mmCIF file of C-alpha atoms and ligand atoms in Angstrom:
data_model
loop_
_atom_site.group_PDB
_atom_site.id
_atom_site.type_symbol
_atom_site.label_atom_id
_atom_site.label_comp_id
_atom_site.label_asym_id
_atom_site.label_seq_id
_atom_site.Cartn_x
_atom_site.Cartn_y
_atom_site.Cartn_z
ATOM 1 C CA MET A 1 10.567 -25.770 -9.588
ATOM 2 C CA GLY A 2 10.095 -28.214 -6.730
ATOM 3 C CA GLY A 3 7.649 -31.055 -6.237
ATOM 4 C CA ALA A 4 3.886 -30.996 -5.963
ATOM 5 C CA ALA A 5 1.711 -30.048 -3.002
ATOM 6 C CA GLY A 6 -0.586 -32.637 -1.437
ATOM 7 C CA LEU A 7 -3.365 -30.060 -1.365
ATOM 8 C CA PHE A 8 -3.642 -26.467 -2.544
ATOM 9 C CA ALA A 9 -6.322 -24.170 -1.140
ATOM 10 C CA VAL A 10 -7.366 -20.660 -2.107
ATOM 11 C CA PRO A 11 -9.758 -19.285 0.534
ATOM 12 C CA GLU A 12 -11.830 -16.292 -0.602
ATOM 13 C CA SER A 13 -13.096 -15.127 2.800
ATOM 14 C CA THR A 14 -12.264 -15.369 6.487
ATOM 15 C CA GLY A 15 -15.174 -17.808 6.712
ATOM 16 C CA ASP A 16 -13.488 -20.041 4.119
ATOM 17 C CA LEU A 17 -10.214 -19.728 5.964
ATOM 18 C CA ARG A 18 -11.780 -20.668 9.298
ATOM 19 C CA VAL A 19 -13.435 -23.786 7.841
ATOM 20 C CA LEU A 20 -10.191 -24.717 6.084
ATOM 21 C CA MET A 21 -8.075 -24.354 9.225
ATOM 22 C CA GLU A 22 -10.607 -26.304 11.284
ATOM 23 C CA SER A 23 -10.753 -29.185 8.871
ATOM 24 C CA LEU A 24 -6.986 -29.334 8.366
ATOM 25 C CA GLY A 25 -6.593 -29.264 12.164
ATOM 26 C CA ARG A 26 -9.157 -32.047 12.585
ATOM 27 C CA ASP A 27 -7.350 -34.273 10.118
ATOM 28 C CA ALA A 28 -3.912 -33.283 11.472
ATOM 29 C CA ILE A 29 -2.838 -32.100 8.013
ATOM 30 C CA PRO A 30 0.066 -29.643 8.186
ATOM 31 C CA TRP A 31 -0.341 -26.461 6.191
ATOM 32 C CA ILE A 32 1.790 -23.619 5.028
ATOM 33 C CA LEU A 33 0.715 -20.200 3.849
ATOM 34 C CA ILE A 34 2.468 -18.615 0.911
ATOM 35 C CA GLY A 35 2.242 -15.038 -0.312
ATOM 36 C CA GLY A 36 3.460 -14.473 -3.849
ATOM 37 C CA GLY A 37 5.733 -17.520 -3.548
ATOM 38 C CA THR A 38 8.643 -15.335 -4.657
ATOM 39 C CA ASN A 39 10.966 -16.027 -1.736
ATOM 40 C CA VAL A 40 10.089 -19.684 -1.159
ATOM 41 C CA VAL A 41 11.705 -22.806 -2.571
ATOM 42 C CA PHE A 42 9.972 -26.182 -2.351
ATOM 43 C CA SER A 43 12.308 -29.169 -2.440
ATOM 44 C CA ASN A 44 12.079 -31.783 -5.202
ATOM 45 C CA GLY A 45 9.915 -33.964 -2.937
ATOM 46 C CA GLY A 46 7.242 -31.254 -2.740
ATOM 47 C CA TYR A 47 5.034 -30.727 0.288
ATOM 48 C CA SER A 48 2.712 -33.423 1.581
ATOM 49 C CA GLY A 49 0.422 -31.037 3.500
ATOM 50 C CA CYS A 50 -1.754 -28.194 2.261
ATOM 51 C CA VAL A 51 -0.351 -25.066 0.649
ATOM 52 C CA VAL A 52 -2.683 -22.118 1.293
ATOM 53 C CA ARG A 53 -2.759 -18.925 -0.726
ATOM 54 C CA LEU A 54 -5.238 -16.123 -0.002
ATOM 55 C CA GLY A 55 -7.637 -15.469 -2.887
ATOM 56 C CA GLU A 56 -8.548 -12.341 -4.874
ATOM 57 C CA GLU A 57 -10.997 -11.214 -2.194
ATOM 58 C CA PHE A 58 -8.007 -10.404 -0.007
ATOM 59 C CA SER A 59 -6.335 -8.155 -2.564
ATOM 60 C CA ARG A 60 -8.197 -4.845 -2.205
ATOM 61 C CA VAL A 61 -6.148 -1.663 -1.869
ATOM 62 C CA ARG A 62 -7.795 1.604 -0.806
ATOM 63 C CA ARG A 63 -6.993 4.997 0.630
ATOM 64 C CA GLU A 64 -8.849 5.344 3.931
ATOM 65 C CA GLU A 65 -7.781 8.811 5.006
ATOM 66 C CA GLU A 66 -5.414 11.476 3.765
ATOM 67 C CA THR A 67 -2.290 9.383 4.395
ATOM 68 C CA LEU A 68 -3.637 5.979 5.445
ATOM 69 C CA VAL A 69 -3.826 3.081 2.972
ATOM 70 C CA THR A 70 -5.340 -0.321 3.691
ATOM 71 C CA ALA A 71 -4.057 -3.183 1.557
ATOM 72 C CA GLY A 72 -5.185 -6.797 1.517
ATOM 73 C CA ALA A 73 -2.458 -9.376 2.107
ATOM 74 C CA ALA A 74 -2.944 -10.964 -1.324
ATOM 75 C CA ALA A 75 -2.435 -7.681 -3.196
ATOM 76 C CA ALA A 76 0.719 -7.691 -5.316
ATOM 77 C CA LEU A 77 3.387 -5.474 -3.756
ATOM 78 C CA PRO A 78 4.230 -3.789 -7.106
ATOM 79 C CA ARG A 79 0.534 -2.863 -7.424
ATOM 80 C CA LEU A 80 0.630 -1.179 -4.014
ATOM 81 C CA VAL A 81 3.772 0.771 -4.968
ATOM 82 C CA THR A 82 2.100 1.931 -8.201
ATOM 83 C CA PHE A 83 -1.070 2.870 -6.302
ATOM 84 C CA ALA A 84 0.916 5.050 -3.879
ATOM 85 C CA GLY A 85 2.685 6.774 -6.792
ATOM 86 C CA ARG A 86 -0.646 7.510 -8.453
ATOM 87 C CA GLU A 87 -2.138 8.862 -5.213
ATOM 88 C CA GLY A 88 0.902 11.010 -4.344
ATOM 89 C CA LEU A 89 1.745 9.041 -1.215
ATOM 90 C CA ALA A 90 5.377 8.616 -0.223
ATOM 91 C CA GLY A 91 7.008 5.909 1.901
ATOM 92 C CA LEU A 92 6.955 2.826 -0.331
ATOM 93 C CA GLU A 93 9.425 3.879 -3.051
ATOM 94 C CA CYS A 94 12.170 1.804 -1.396
ATOM 95 C CA LEU A 95 10.110 -1.306 -2.260
ATOM 96 C CA ALA A 96 9.867 -0.598 -5.988
ATOM 97 C CA GLY A 97 10.896 -3.640 -8.010
ATOM 98 C CA ILE A 98 10.316 -6.180 -5.243
ATOM 99 C CA PRO A 99 7.869 -8.874 -6.374
ATOM 100 C CA GLY A 100 5.554 -10.840 -4.091
ATOM 101 C CA SER A 101 2.450 -10.077 -2.083
ATOM 102 C CA VAL A 102 1.802 -7.439 0.567
ATOM 103 C CA GLY A 103 1.264 -10.139 3.210
ATOM 104 C CA GLY A 104 4.527 -11.874 2.345
ATOM 105 C CA ALA A 105 6.368 -8.542 2.352
ATOM 106 C CA VAL A 106 5.044 -7.740 5.847
ATOM 107 C CA ARG A 107 5.770 -11.215 7.216
ATOM 108 C CA MET A 108 9.400 -11.007 6.031
ATOM 109 C CA ASN A 109 9.775 -7.247 6.464
ATOM 110 C CA ALA A 110 10.763 -6.912 2.810
ATOM 111 C CA GLY A 111 13.058 -4.046 2.012
ATOM 112 C CA THR A 112 16.201 -2.691 0.489
ATOM 113 C CA ARG A 113 19.097 -0.575 1.718
ATOM 114 C CA GLU A 114 16.742 2.389 1.364
ATOM 115 C CA GLY A 115 14.085 1.145 3.780
ATOM 116 C CA GLU A 116 11.712 -1.631 4.800
ATOM 117 C CA ILE A 117 7.958 -2.080 4.735
ATOM 118 C CA GLY A 118 7.918 -2.277 8.555
ATOM 119 C CA ASP A 119 8.850 1.423 8.656
ATOM 120 C CA VAL A 120 5.358 2.383 7.445
ATOM 121 C CA VAL A 121 3.153 -0.384 8.894
ATOM 122 C CA GLU A 122 0.689 1.090 11.372
ATOM 123 C CA GLN A 123 -1.551 -1.934 11.966
ATOM 124 C CA VAL A 124 -1.762 -5.521 10.799
ATOM 125 C CA GLN A 125 -4.902 -7.628 10.618
ATOM 126 C CA ILE A 126 -4.157 -11.117 11.881
ATOM 127 C CA PHE A 127 -6.229 -14.290 11.789
ATOM 128 C CA ASP A 128 -5.588 -16.990 14.366
ATOM 129 C CA GLY A 129 -8.302 -19.401 13.232
ATOM 130 C CA ARG A 130 -11.079 -17.678 15.184
ATOM 131 C CA GLU A 131 -11.623 -13.934 14.623
ATOM 132 C CA PRO A 132 -9.634 -11.395 12.604
ATOM 133 C CA GLN A 133 -7.930 -8.880 14.846
ATOM 134 C CA TRP A 134 -6.015 -5.639 14.204
ATOM 135 C CA ILE A 135 -2.730 -5.362 16.086
ATOM 136 C CA PRO A 136 -0.292 -2.418 16.186
ATOM 137 C CA GLY A 137 2.657 -2.659 13.798
ATOM 138 C CA GLN A 138 5.075 -2.553 16.754
ATOM 139 C CA GLU A 139 3.834 -5.959 17.885
ATOM 140 C CA MET A 140 5.225 -7.486 14.677
ATOM 141 C CA GLY A 141 8.787 -7.014 15.987
ATOM 142 C CA PHE A 142 10.144 -5.877 12.617
ATOM 143 C CA SER A 143 13.878 -6.344 12.163
ATOM 144 C CA TYR A 144 16.123 -7.069 9.154
ATOM 145 C CA ARG A 145 13.940 -9.340 6.934
ATOM 146 C CA ARG A 146 12.198 -10.735 10.013
ATOM 147 C CA THR A 147 9.136 -10.450 12.224
ATOM 148 C CA ILE A 148 8.173 -12.324 15.380
ATOM 149 C CA LEU A 149 4.692 -13.277 14.180
ATOM 150 C CA PRO A 150 4.063 -16.982 14.981
ATOM 151 C CA GLU A 151 3.943 -19.253 11.916
ATOM 152 C CA ASP A 152 0.311 -20.247 12.448
ATOM 153 C CA ARG A 153 -1.003 -16.655 12.279
ATOM 154 C CA VAL A 154 -2.286 -15.437 8.924
ATOM 155 C CA ILE A 155 -1.839 -11.811 7.867
ATOM 156 C CA LEU A 156 -5.083 -10.700 6.201
ATOM 157 C CA ALA A 157 -4.461 -6.999 5.638
ATOM 158 C CA VAL A 158 -2.260 -4.110 6.608
ATOM 159 C CA ARG A 159 -2.721 -0.386 7.280
ATOM 160 C CA LEU A 160 0.146 1.777 6.080
ATOM 161 C CA ARG A 161 0.869 5.315 7.220
ATOM 162 C CA LEU A 162 2.349 7.193 4.259
ATOM 163 C CA ARG A 163 3.238 10.842 3.597
ATOM 164 C CA ALA A 164 1.417 13.163 1.200
ATOM 165 C CA GLU A 165 3.617 14.482 -1.624
ATOM 166 C CA THR A 166 3.216 15.215 -5.285
ATOM 167 C CA GLY A 167 2.652 12.108 -7.367
ATOM 168 C CA GLU A 168 5.412 13.261 -9.670
ATOM 169 C CA ALA A 169 8.031 13.298 -6.868
ATOM 170 C CA VAL A 170 6.994 9.832 -5.667
ATOM 171 C CA ARG A 171 6.949 8.358 -9.163
ATOM 172 C CA SER A 172 10.353 9.788 -9.974
ATOM 173 C CA ARG A 173 11.896 8.100 -6.913
ATOM 174 C CA VAL A 174 10.188 4.835 -7.911
ATOM 175 C CA ALA A 175 11.706 5.145 -11.394
ATOM 176 C CA GLN A 176 15.169 5.824 -9.927
ATOM 177 C CA GLN A 177 14.919 2.801 -7.676
ATOM 178 C CA MET A 178 13.834 0.588 -10.597
ATOM 179 C CA GLU A 179 16.735 1.850 -12.675
ATOM 180 C CA ARG A 180 19.211 1.104 -9.883
ATOM 181 C CA ARG A 181 17.898 -2.441 -9.618
ATOM 182 C CA ARG A 182 17.943 -2.907 -13.379
ATOM 183 C CA THR A 183 21.641 -2.125 -13.507
ATOM 184 C CA SER A 184 22.763 -4.003 -10.362
ATOM 185 C CA GLN A 185 20.498 -7.078 -10.268
ATOM 186 C CA PRO A 186 19.520 -9.735 -12.811
ATOM 187 C CA THR A 187 16.217 -9.056 -14.563
ATOM 188 C CA GLY A 188 14.149 -11.159 -16.931
ATOM 189 C CA VAL A 189 15.472 -14.373 -15.429
ATOM 190 C CA ALA A 190 13.861 -16.589 -12.788
ATOM 191 C CA SER A 191 15.278 -16.259 -9.279
ATOM 192 C CA ALA A 192 14.058 -16.121 -5.675
ATOM 193 C CA GLY A 193 15.659 -12.703 -5.096
ATOM 194 C CA CYS A 194 18.624 -12.516 -2.782
ATOM 195 C CA TRP A 195 19.286 -16.057 -1.610
ATOM 196 C CA PHE A 196 21.280 -15.262 1.537
ATOM 197 C CA ARG A 197 20.838 -12.746 4.325
ATOM 198 C CA ASN A 198 23.547 -10.127 4.539
ATOM 199 C CA PRO A 199 25.884 -10.942 7.426
ATOM 200 C CA GLU A 200 26.161 -8.108 9.954
ATOM 201 C CA GLY A 201 28.026 -5.188 8.397
ATOM 202 C CA ASP A 202 28.771 -6.949 5.092
ATOM 203 C CA SER A 203 27.076 -8.034 1.905
ATOM 204 C CA ALA A 204 26.549 -11.666 0.926
ATOM 205 C CA GLY A 205 26.756 -10.668 -2.751
ATOM 206 C CA ARG A 206 30.128 -9.030 -2.254
ATOM 207 C CA LEU A 207 31.488 -12.064 -0.369
ATOM 208 C CA ILE A 208 30.266 -14.609 -2.943
ATOM 209 C CA ASP A 209 31.681 -12.462 -5.740
ATOM 210 C CA ALA A 210 35.040 -12.047 -3.919
ATOM 211 C CA ALA A 211 35.139 -15.832 -3.474
ATOM 212 C CA GLY A 212 35.095 -16.100 -7.279
ATOM 213 C CA MET A 213 31.696 -17.771 -7.486
ATOM 214 C CA LYS A 214 29.948 -15.610 -10.119
ATOM 215 C CA GLY A 215 28.738 -17.791 -12.989
ATOM 216 C CA VAL A 216 29.293 -21.079 -11.101
ATOM 217 C CA ARG A 217 26.614 -23.671 -11.926
ATOM 218 C CA CYS A 218 24.984 -26.796 -10.540
ATOM 219 C CA GLY A 219 22.768 -28.283 -13.237
ATOM 220 C CA GLY A 220 20.457 -25.491 -14.388
ATOM 221 C CA ALA A 221 21.123 -23.273 -11.354
ATOM 222 C CA GLN A 222 23.745 -20.556 -11.579
ATOM 223 C CA VAL A 223 25.252 -17.848 -9.378
ATOM 224 C CA SER A 224 24.155 -14.774 -11.301
ATOM 225 C CA PRO A 225 27.005 -13.130 -13.205
ATOM 226 C CA VAL A 226 25.242 -9.784 -12.495
ATOM 227 C CA HIS A 227 24.770 -9.975 -8.705
ATOM 228 C CA ALA A 228 26.277 -12.898 -6.837
ATOM 229 C CA ASN A 229 23.564 -13.157 -4.164
ATOM 230 C CA PHE A 230 21.001 -14.095 -6.815
ATOM 231 C CA LEU A 231 20.879 -17.773 -7.757
ATOM 232 C CA VAL A 232 19.162 -17.919 -11.126
ATOM 233 C CA ASN A 233 17.448 -20.596 -13.168
ATOM 234 C CA THR A 234 19.119 -20.783 -16.571
ATOM 235 C CA GLY A 235 16.391 -23.190 -17.705
ATOM 236 C CA GLY A 236 15.195 -26.516 -16.375
ATOM 237 C CA ALA A 237 16.858 -26.228 -12.951
ATOM 238 C CA THR A 238 15.447 -28.399 -10.191
ATOM 239 C CA ALA A 239 15.182 -27.412 -6.538
ATOM 240 C CA ALA A 240 17.966 -29.929 -5.877
ATOM 241 C CA ASP A 241 20.241 -28.008 -8.296
ATOM 242 C CA PHE A 242 19.554 -24.820 -6.337
ATOM 243 C CA LEU A 243 20.178 -26.460 -2.953
ATOM 244 C CA ALA A 244 23.413 -28.035 -4.215
ATOM 245 C CA LEU A 245 24.592 -24.688 -5.582
ATOM 246 C CA ALA A 246 23.666 -22.884 -2.344
ATOM 247 C CA GLY A 247 25.630 -25.524 -0.400
ATOM 248 C CA LYS A 248 28.668 -25.014 -2.613
ATOM 249 C CA VAL A 249 28.438 -21.223 -2.164
ATOM 250 C CA LYS A 250 28.222 -21.521 1.627
ATOM 251 C CA GLU A 251 31.164 -23.905 1.751
ATOM 252 C CA THR A 252 33.358 -21.717 -0.451
ATOM 253 C CA VAL A 253 32.531 -18.487 1.412
ATOM 254 C CA HIS A 254 33.205 -20.237 4.714
ATOM 255 C CA GLU A 255 36.555 -21.580 3.519
ATOM 256 C CA ARG A 256 37.635 -18.210 2.129
ATOM 257 C CA PHE A 257 36.324 -15.816 4.780
ATOM 258 C CA GLY A 258 35.243 -17.919 7.774
ATOM 259 C CA ILE A 259 31.696 -16.528 7.439
ATOM 260 C CA SER A 260 28.630 -18.793 7.560
ATOM 261 C CA LEU A 261 25.960 -17.471 5.210
ATOM 262 C CA GLU A 262 22.347 -18.021 6.206
ATOM 263 C CA GLU A 263 19.431 -18.402 3.799
ATOM 264 C CA GLU A 264 16.999 -15.547 3.341
ATOM 265 C CA VAL A 265 14.773 -17.646 1.077
ATOM 266 C CA ARG A 266 12.512 -20.083 2.884
ATOM 267 C CA ILE A 267 13.235 -23.668 1.934
ATOM 268 C CA ILE A 268 10.353 -26.080 2.472
ATOM 269 C CA HIS A 269 11.104 -29.784 2.803
ATOM 270 C CA GLY A 270 8.404 -32.435 2.948
HETATM 271 N N1 EPU B 1 28.676 -6.494 -4.685
HETATM 272 C C1 EPU B 1 29.712 -7.113 -5.331
HETATM 273 N N2 EPU B 1 29.413 -8.162 -6.169
HETATM 274 C C2 EPU B 1 28.161 -8.613 -6.362
HETATM 275 C C3 EPU B 1 27.090 -7.988 -5.682
HETATM 276 C C4 EPU B 1 27.390 -6.923 -4.855
HETATM 277 O O1 EPU B 1 30.878 -6.747 -5.181
HETATM 278 O O2 EPU B 1 27.981 -9.568 -7.123
HETATM 279 C C5 EPU B 1 28.989 -5.342 -3.834
HETATM 280 C C6 EPU B 1 28.409 -4.069 -4.417
HETATM 281 O O3 EPU B 1 29.276 -3.494 -5.338
HETATM 282 C C7 EPU B 1 28.211 -3.214 -3.179
HETATM 283 C C8 EPU B 1 27.930 -4.236 -2.084
HETATM 284 O O4 EPU B 1 28.367 -5.488 -2.571
HETATM 285 O O5 EPU B 1 29.398 -2.535 -2.859
HETATM 286 C C9 EPU B 1 26.441 -4.283 -1.721
HETATM 287 O O6 EPU B 1 25.702 -4.633 -2.884
HETATM 288 P P1 EPU B 1 24.193 -4.091 -3.162
HETATM 289 O O7 EPU B 1 24.171 -2.625 -3.038
HETATM 290 O O8 EPU B 1 23.739 -4.729 -4.417
HETATM 291 O O9 EPU B 1 23.377 -4.601 -1.941
HETATM 292 P P2 EPU B 1 23.206 -6.049 -1.314
HETATM 293 O O10 EPU B 1 23.585 -5.916 0.118
HETATM 294 O O11 EPU B 1 23.857 -7.110 -2.086
HETATM 295 C C10 EPU B 1 20.754 -5.598 -0.539
HETATM 296 C C11 EPU B 1 19.558 -6.480 -0.377
HETATM 297 C C12 EPU B 1 18.745 -6.534 -1.672
HETATM 298 C C13 EPU B 1 18.402 -5.134 -2.101
HETATM 299 C C14 EPU B 1 19.704 -4.341 -2.260
HETATM 300 C C15 EPU B 1 19.492 -2.900 -2.691
HETATM 301 C C16 EPU B 1 19.912 -8.341 1.164
HETATM 302 C C17 EPU B 1 20.328 -9.752 1.316
HETATM 303 N N3 EPU B 1 19.970 -7.838 -0.065
HETATM 304 O O12 EPU B 1 21.649 -6.256 -1.436
HETATM 305 O O13 EPU B 1 17.552 -7.230 -1.362
HETATM 306 O O14 EPU B 1 17.695 -5.153 -3.320
HETATM 307 O O15 EPU B 1 20.394 -4.322 -1.011
HETATM 308 O O16 EPU B 1 18.898 -2.157 -1.687
HETATM 309 O O17 EPU B 1 19.506 -7.716 2.150
HETATM 310 C C18 EPU B 1 16.403 -9.340 -1.336
HETATM 311 O O18 EPU B 1 16.279 -9.194 -0.121
HETATM 312 O O19 EPU B 1 15.918 -10.341 -1.946
HETATM 313 C C19 EPU B 1 17.180 -8.369 -2.079
HETATM 314 C C20 EPU B 1 17.476 -8.554 -3.337
#
C-alpha cells in the first residue's frame, strides 16, 4: 500500500551507513529509516526521498552473559522472543505476537498491557552519522509507545537485561500471550496493528466499538470486526482509503465522546 520511494537503500555495515548519510546530506535528499515497516503507512504519493532499511548484517542476536542479550536492530522481534524462550530468558513474553524489527520496537517502545520493551533495555547503540555509540537505556526516555531519540539518530543494536528461568516457563507464557492475541485481535489479515494510541485511562478500541464503527469501510479499508482499533485491508485498499477511514473514525469518536484520537501508526506524506 502507498506510493513508491524515490530511493531505497539497504546498508550492510556502519561504513555503508556513514557513506549513505554523507551523500544524502550532500545532495540534500531527505531520508527516513524504517524498521519492519509494520507500523508505518506511506501515502498514495509515496516518498520522494530515500527510505533506508538496515540490512541482514544488523540482525545478529546473541547471549553475551548469563542474562544479557545483544540484538541487532534489523532482527525480527518475533525471532528475539523465540530466542529468549529457547534460552530460558524471561522479560520479553509481553511482546509475543508483535511483528516488526527490534530497532523499530525500541524506537516506539513497543508493548502491550503486560509490559514494554523499554522495561528491559539496558543499553542502545546509536549512530549519528559519525561513530556508533552505546548509551544507557534511561537516555531513551521510554514512555507509552514513545522515546525521545531524535529522528536523525539510527538505532543499530540493543542490549537487553533479562531474567534466567526455565525455558518451559517462558515458552508457556509466550503461548498464553499468543492465544490471547489470537482471540482478541484480527489475525491473517493485513493491518498496521493498533491504529490509534489509547487515550489516557481508556482504550481507543473500546471507544471506536462503542461508537458503532466496527465493520465500517472506506474502499478496501475496514474497521476490524474483531478489534476496533485495527484498520484492516480487505483487499486492494489504498493508503487514501485508510486515511479516509481513520478520519471518519476520529470524527465519529469525537462527536460521540468528545475525545480526539491520535495516531499510533506513523503516516509519511511526500
Ligand atoms: N474493546 C472493545 N471493543 C473492541 C476492542 C476492545 O470493547 O473492539 C474493549 C475490550 O473488551 C477491553 C478494552 O476495550 O475491555 C481494552 O481492549 P484490549 O485489552 O484489547 O486492549 P487495547 O487497549 O485495545 C492494547 C494495545 C495493543 C495490545 C493490547 C493487549 C494500544 C493502542 N493497544 O490494546 O497494542 O496488543 O493492549 O495488551 O496501546 C499496538 O500497539 O499496535 C497494539 C495492538
